[in-house]
XYZ file of C-alpha atoms in Angstrom:
386
model
C -17.975 18.814 11.912
C -18.051 20.320 15.165
C -16.032 17.756 17.134
C -12.995 18.309 14.766
C -12.832 21.849 15.122
C -14.283 25.370 15.453
C -17.082 25.996 12.975
C -17.274 29.870 13.323
C -15.436 31.763 10.969
C -11.562 33.147 12.462
C -8.879 34.806 11.056
C -6.002 32.690 12.334
C -3.358 31.890 9.496
C -2.244 28.766 8.504
C 0.027 27.469 5.377
C -2.177 25.780 3.481
C -6.136 25.590 3.510
C -7.893 22.785 1.180
C -11.108 23.987 0.971
C -14.442 23.048 -0.646
C -14.328 19.356 -0.732
C -15.821 16.301 0.806
C -13.747 15.190 3.632
C -13.610 11.254 3.025
C -12.285 10.109 6.877
C -12.269 6.276 6.735
C -12.941 6.974 10.427
C -16.453 8.135 9.251
C -19.298 6.392 7.432
C -19.691 9.065 4.980
C -18.110 12.335 3.382
C -18.895 15.404 5.056
C -18.189 19.155 3.648
C -15.381 20.884 5.382
C -11.969 22.600 5.028
C -8.594 21.302 5.918
C -5.690 23.323 7.485
C -2.369 22.368 7.416
C 0.480 23.884 9.681
C 4.149 22.607 9.356
C 3.231 19.785 7.651
C 0.473 18.436 9.740
C -3.135 18.725 9.833
C -3.824 21.771 12.330
C -7.457 21.995 12.079
C -10.654 20.885 10.218
C -13.394 23.228 9.900
C -16.649 24.342 8.407
C -16.378 25.208 4.656
C -15.260 28.696 4.218
C -14.129 29.378 7.949
C -9.894 28.722 7.785
C -7.772 30.843 5.668
C -4.222 29.963 4.566
C -1.034 31.613 2.830
C -1.913 28.830 0.109
C -5.303 27.849 -0.797
C -6.525 24.528 -2.533
C -9.881 24.317 -4.217
C -10.908 21.033 -4.013
C -14.796 21.905 -5.001
C -16.446 18.653 -6.462
C -13.600 16.416 -5.053
C -13.426 13.601 -2.335
C -10.601 14.440 0.094
C -9.344 11.451 1.585
C -6.106 10.848 3.788
C -3.069 10.123 1.232
C -3.251 7.104 -0.490
C -1.025 4.254 0.572
C 0.434 1.802 -1.696
C 1.634 -1.217 0.606
C 3.312 -3.289 -2.189
C 5.357 -1.578 -5.119
C 8.861 -2.005 -6.575
C 11.084 1.379 -6.752
C 14.836 0.305 -6.518
C 15.249 1.622 -9.927
C 17.609 1.270 -11.755
C 19.133 -1.536 -9.587
C 16.445 -4.278 -10.092
C 14.748 -5.401 -13.297
C 11.665 -4.106 -11.895
C 12.340 -1.011 -10.386
C 9.947 1.966 -11.443
C 10.677 5.603 -10.250
C 9.038 6.218 -6.877
C 7.454 9.972 -7.908
C 6.091 8.237 -11.318
C 3.660 5.317 -9.082
C 3.416 7.970 -6.253
C 2.757 11.518 -5.940
C 2.134 11.923 -9.452
C -0.689 9.225 -9.574
C -1.990 10.940 -6.424
C -0.312 8.133 -3.964
C 1.529 9.969 -1.024
C 3.346 6.589 0.225
C 4.710 3.520 -1.756
C 6.009 0.783 0.067
C 9.043 -1.336 -1.475
C 7.963 -4.866 -0.933
C 11.091 -6.775 -1.104
C 13.493 -5.043 -3.844
C 16.228 -4.661 -1.608
C 17.736 -6.930 1.151
C 20.305 -5.745 3.731
C 23.387 -5.903 1.289
C 22.096 -2.831 -0.764
C 19.961 -1.298 1.947
C 21.986 1.953 2.573
C 22.133 2.147 -1.330
C 18.574 1.977 -1.564
C 18.026 4.807 0.900
C 20.497 6.979 -0.887
C 19.178 6.819 -4.344
C 15.745 5.569 -3.952
C 14.057 7.179 -0.512
C 16.170 10.414 0.036
C 15.311 11.893 -3.333
C 11.646 11.155 -3.606
C 9.017 13.610 -2.942
C 7.006 10.363 -1.925
C 7.142 8.920 1.140
C 9.086 5.715 0.396
C 9.038 2.864 3.000
C 10.312 -0.733 2.783
C 9.697 -4.375 3.571
C 13.246 -5.660 3.529
C 13.294 -8.839 1.672
C 14.695 -11.871 3.886
C 17.018 -12.513 1.113
C 20.287 -10.736 1.533
C 20.163 -9.984 -2.383
C 16.735 -8.858 -2.545
C 15.929 -8.721 -6.687
C 19.160 -7.220 -7.235
C 20.505 -10.253 -8.796
C 17.287 -11.735 -10.532
C 13.777 -13.107 -9.518
C 15.104 -16.188 -7.994
C 16.438 -14.730 -4.558
C 15.917 -17.647 -2.664
C 16.761 -20.769 -5.167
C 20.671 -20.571 -3.922
C 20.784 -22.210 -0.733
C 20.874 -21.080 3.042
C 23.535 -18.445 2.219
C 20.895 -16.391 0.647
C 19.681 -15.501 4.087
C 21.386 -14.156 6.653
C 19.421 -13.360 9.891
C 21.694 -11.709 11.487
C 22.355 -9.060 9.049
C 18.413 -8.745 8.340
C 17.941 -7.865 12.159
C 20.222 -5.438 12.386
C 18.922 -3.713 9.059
C 15.793 -3.395 11.077
C 17.022 -1.944 14.112
C 18.825 0.165 12.818
C 16.496 1.589 10.403
C 13.064 0.976 12.300
C 11.553 4.310 10.982
C 12.304 3.235 7.423
C 11.812 -0.397 7.428
C 8.510 -1.695 8.355
C 8.652 -5.375 8.107
C 10.255 -8.329 6.070
C 9.208 -9.601 2.629
C 9.457 -13.200 1.985
C 8.214 -14.723 -1.767
C 6.814 -18.177 -1.373
C 6.118 -19.421 -4.355
C 8.037 -22.655 -6.476
C 9.266 -20.038 -9.030
C 11.412 -18.259 -6.501
C 12.352 -21.011 -3.769
C 14.378 -24.007 -5.726
C 14.678 -26.203 -2.905
C 14.313 -23.886 0.138
C 10.917 -25.016 1.219
C 9.776 -23.231 4.310
C 12.766 -22.253 5.863
C 13.191 -18.729 4.609
C 9.809 -17.951 5.863
C 10.792 -19.348 9.110
C 13.694 -17.348 9.449
C 11.528 -14.101 8.202
C 9.206 -14.812 11.386
C 12.356 -15.711 13.681
C 13.560 -12.172 12.856
C 10.037 -10.209 12.598
C 9.170 -11.591 15.929
C 12.809 -10.355 17.654
C 12.280 -7.051 16.552
C 8.168 -6.972 16.647
C 7.333 -6.050 13.371
C 5.110 -7.954 10.206
C 5.973 -10.259 8.038
C 4.153 -9.911 4.109
C 4.497 -12.873 2.535
C 4.291 -13.230 -1.287
C 2.002 -16.505 -2.582
C 1.578 -17.893 -5.624
C 2.279 -21.123 -7.603
C 2.399 -23.938 -5.292
C 4.574 -25.690 -3.793
C 4.800 -24.685 -1.011
C 1.024 -25.373 -0.401
C -0.611 -21.883 1.034
C -2.179 -23.734 3.916
C 1.408 -24.684 4.768
C 2.399 -20.859 4.543
C -0.442 -19.502 6.607
C 0.044 -21.813 9.126
C 3.209 -20.199 10.070
C 1.807 -16.645 9.992
C 0.124 -14.634 12.859
C -1.618 -11.361 13.867
C -0.725 -8.560 11.823
C 1.309 -10.377 8.792
C 0.114 -10.138 5.392
C -0.458 -12.360 2.406
C -0.231 -10.217 -0.823
C -1.183 -11.798 -4.378
C -4.083 -13.144 -1.902
C -6.494 -13.441 -4.840
C -4.509 -14.796 -7.515
C -5.805 -17.604 -10.141
C -3.048 -19.963 -9.969
C -3.813 -23.323 -8.793
C -4.949 -24.046 -5.406
C -4.945 -20.555 -3.247
C -7.609 -19.485 -1.195
C -9.798 -22.130 -1.919
C -6.959 -24.952 -1.910
C -6.602 -24.277 1.647
C -10.028 -22.696 2.724
C -10.100 -24.002 6.254
C -6.316 -22.756 7.065
C -7.217 -19.802 5.391
C -10.437 -19.017 7.441
C -8.364 -19.676 10.350
C -5.628 -16.789 9.344
C -7.692 -14.408 8.733
C -9.755 -15.086 12.424
C -6.245 -14.745 14.054
C -5.637 -11.545 12.378
C -3.311 -12.332 9.408
C -4.236 -9.811 6.534
C -5.102 -10.378 3.189
C -3.662 -8.153 0.478
C -4.768 -7.759 -3.183
C -1.139 -7.378 -4.341
C -2.379 -6.856 -8.455
C 0.741 -7.312 -10.189
C 1.197 -8.790 -13.643
C -0.313 -12.207 -12.451
C -2.168 -11.810 -9.262
C -5.609 -10.333 -9.598
C -7.865 -12.672 -10.682
C -11.388 -11.043 -10.790
C -13.240 -14.682 -10.770
C -11.022 -15.423 -7.532
C -11.789 -11.962 -6.376
C -15.664 -12.364 -6.825
C -15.688 -15.923 -5.197
C -13.824 -14.744 -2.029
C -16.086 -11.704 -1.450
C -18.770 -13.724 -1.747
C -17.521 -16.200 0.719
C -16.515 -13.604 3.469
C -12.896 -13.033 2.345
C -12.636 -9.395 1.860
C -8.841 -7.758 1.268
C -7.791 -5.895 4.375
C -5.740 -3.600 1.971
C -5.743 -3.050 -1.425
C -2.027 -2.691 -3.504
C -0.985 -2.655 -6.925
C 2.712 -4.898 -7.066
C 3.443 -1.861 -9.134
C 6.531 -2.196 -11.143
C 8.026 -1.415 -14.574
C 6.254 -4.212 -16.045
C 3.065 -3.386 -14.916
C 2.553 0.098 -15.094
C 1.393 0.148 -18.687
C -0.536 -2.864 -17.860
C -2.823 -4.590 -16.376
C -2.445 -2.566 -13.190
C -1.745 0.968 -14.377
C -2.049 2.777 -11.010
C -3.479 2.283 -7.393
C -6.600 4.426 -8.333
C -7.089 1.801 -11.411
C -6.737 -0.621 -8.741
C -9.403 0.336 -6.328
C -11.696 1.160 -9.290
C -11.498 -2.775 -10.020
C -12.501 -3.651 -6.571
C -15.217 -1.242 -7.055
C -16.460 -2.801 -10.078
C -16.684 -6.397 -8.209
C -18.979 -4.584 -5.590
C -16.904 -2.857 -2.554
C -17.892 0.663 -1.726
C -15.951 3.747 -2.209
C -15.919 4.001 1.553
C -14.639 0.564 1.643
C -11.679 0.794 -0.843
C -10.298 3.866 0.398
C -10.086 2.645 3.739
C -7.923 -0.385 2.454
C -5.409 2.137 0.693
C -5.617 4.658 4.066
C -6.421 3.796 7.379
C -5.899 -0.404 7.112
C -2.781 0.103 5.324
C -1.146 2.605 7.522
C -2.251 -0.044 10.780
C -0.339 -2.958 8.598
C 2.711 -0.464 8.910
C 2.485 0.560 12.671
C 1.852 3.977 11.390
C -1.826 4.591 12.457
C -1.034 7.397 14.475
C 0.316 9.519 11.726
C -1.029 8.020 8.555
C -4.490 7.047 7.036
C -6.976 9.236 8.927
C -7.855 12.939 8.460
C -7.279 13.190 12.471
C -5.808 16.754 13.386
C -2.299 16.283 14.270
C -1.447 13.674 11.780
C 0.766 14.158 8.861
C -0.844 16.472 6.103
C -0.749 13.566 3.376
C -3.943 13.866 1.615
C -5.536 12.695 -1.906
C -7.789 14.433 -3.894
C -10.057 12.306 -5.898
C -12.865 12.877 -8.660
C -15.535 10.569 -8.513
C -16.976 9.960 -12.045
C -20.018 8.254 -12.859
C -20.276 6.066 -16.080
C -19.362 2.850 -17.405
C -15.727 2.112 -17.341
C -14.250 -1.296 -18.482
C -11.160 -2.786 -16.371
C -8.941 -5.461 -17.153
C -7.348 -8.293 -14.468
C -4.214 -9.872 -14.359
C -5.444 -12.918 -16.708
C -7.052 -10.594 -19.444
C -10.889 -11.079 -18.016
C -12.778 -7.699 -17.922
C -15.529 -6.324 -15.743
C -17.437 -2.986 -16.461
C -18.145 -0.414 -13.338
C -20.363 2.270 -13.404
C -18.441 4.756 -10.990
C -14.745 5.151 -11.121
C -12.150 7.471 -8.928
C -9.817 9.446 -10.398
C -6.864 11.165 -8.701
C -6.566 14.947 -9.182
C -3.764 16.074 -6.579
C -1.818 14.794 -3.914
C -0.666 16.682 -0.612
C 2.529 15.121 0.612
C 3.401 16.693 4.032
C 1.861 19.795 3.137
C 3.141 20.296 -0.150
C 0.769 20.035 -3.406
C 1.699 17.770 -6.167
C -0.663 17.858 -9.033
C -1.251 14.223 -10.578
C 0.651 14.050 -13.966
C -2.443 12.421 -16.368
C -1.123 10.029 -18.776
C 2.382 9.622 -17.173
C 3.191 5.840 -16.891
């Protein structure tokens, strides 16, 4: 721990010290014991156990202390959309310090979203702005009514006016959403994203369009969410294009949702070298009670498929922060970064987990959130809350 900070006891006082835990920094290969000191909402120092003192002390004995978990794909525009879930219900109350709303809102309603969702939340709420001006406010077929659904100038203006809040553009490219729009909305999203220097997150599912045609339009930093679904086509219907896309920096995201994590597809993908870059939930009002439940439960499903705790934590911290362009402030335990932390208990013993198609797998270890620290403020996990 020496390179993180001093190891000799000293009496400098901090706002908060998280003590006694195993620090699971995704920049390191294995957890190490240590204490974390927080001042003014940022990590001020990391040192050997028992050497830091704070006005407030959080005992993490027996727990993993990770950077605050980031859920890259959620829907929290409640009550304006049919899917909206309260941000804190799936955020800090479940040990998640940052949720990213994935296209619930478009340019028409972004001010309302900011006023009524972002500002009141204890959880950090970021956004993938829907390329459709309507988002999901008028229902789930936001790109099916013709060219008027997409106003590139309005989308671009929203991104330029709110660069800290809007981290990229969301576009849903599946037959149930598009009507006769084809690839046009994705081409619009890419034009705007390239002008403002932000990535695109693409929802994939039922074809058409064929996944390979979607992938051919994507570049480094773009995200394919629902990449491990079990619907016809998918990764293995466009394997050549999928491998080429990953090689040029396109990132594969879980995006569990009600219909988009298939254990059989994920097992085949992992065996073929298609490892998810990020693990997200697509949590919304209709998936909280199952099959998704929480980000921690989704991480446990990937553990059951053979990924390691280190890998799944990286996917929901460091990698997610990199996708968002926030790797300096979020995703690690580096001194100077924002003091967003998640405390996890690592449980041993069998646990049965269910995918979006009702298939089950049994894991022999699982992670249970105990508390979140958001910008230095402690939030206990609400066990049993939806």
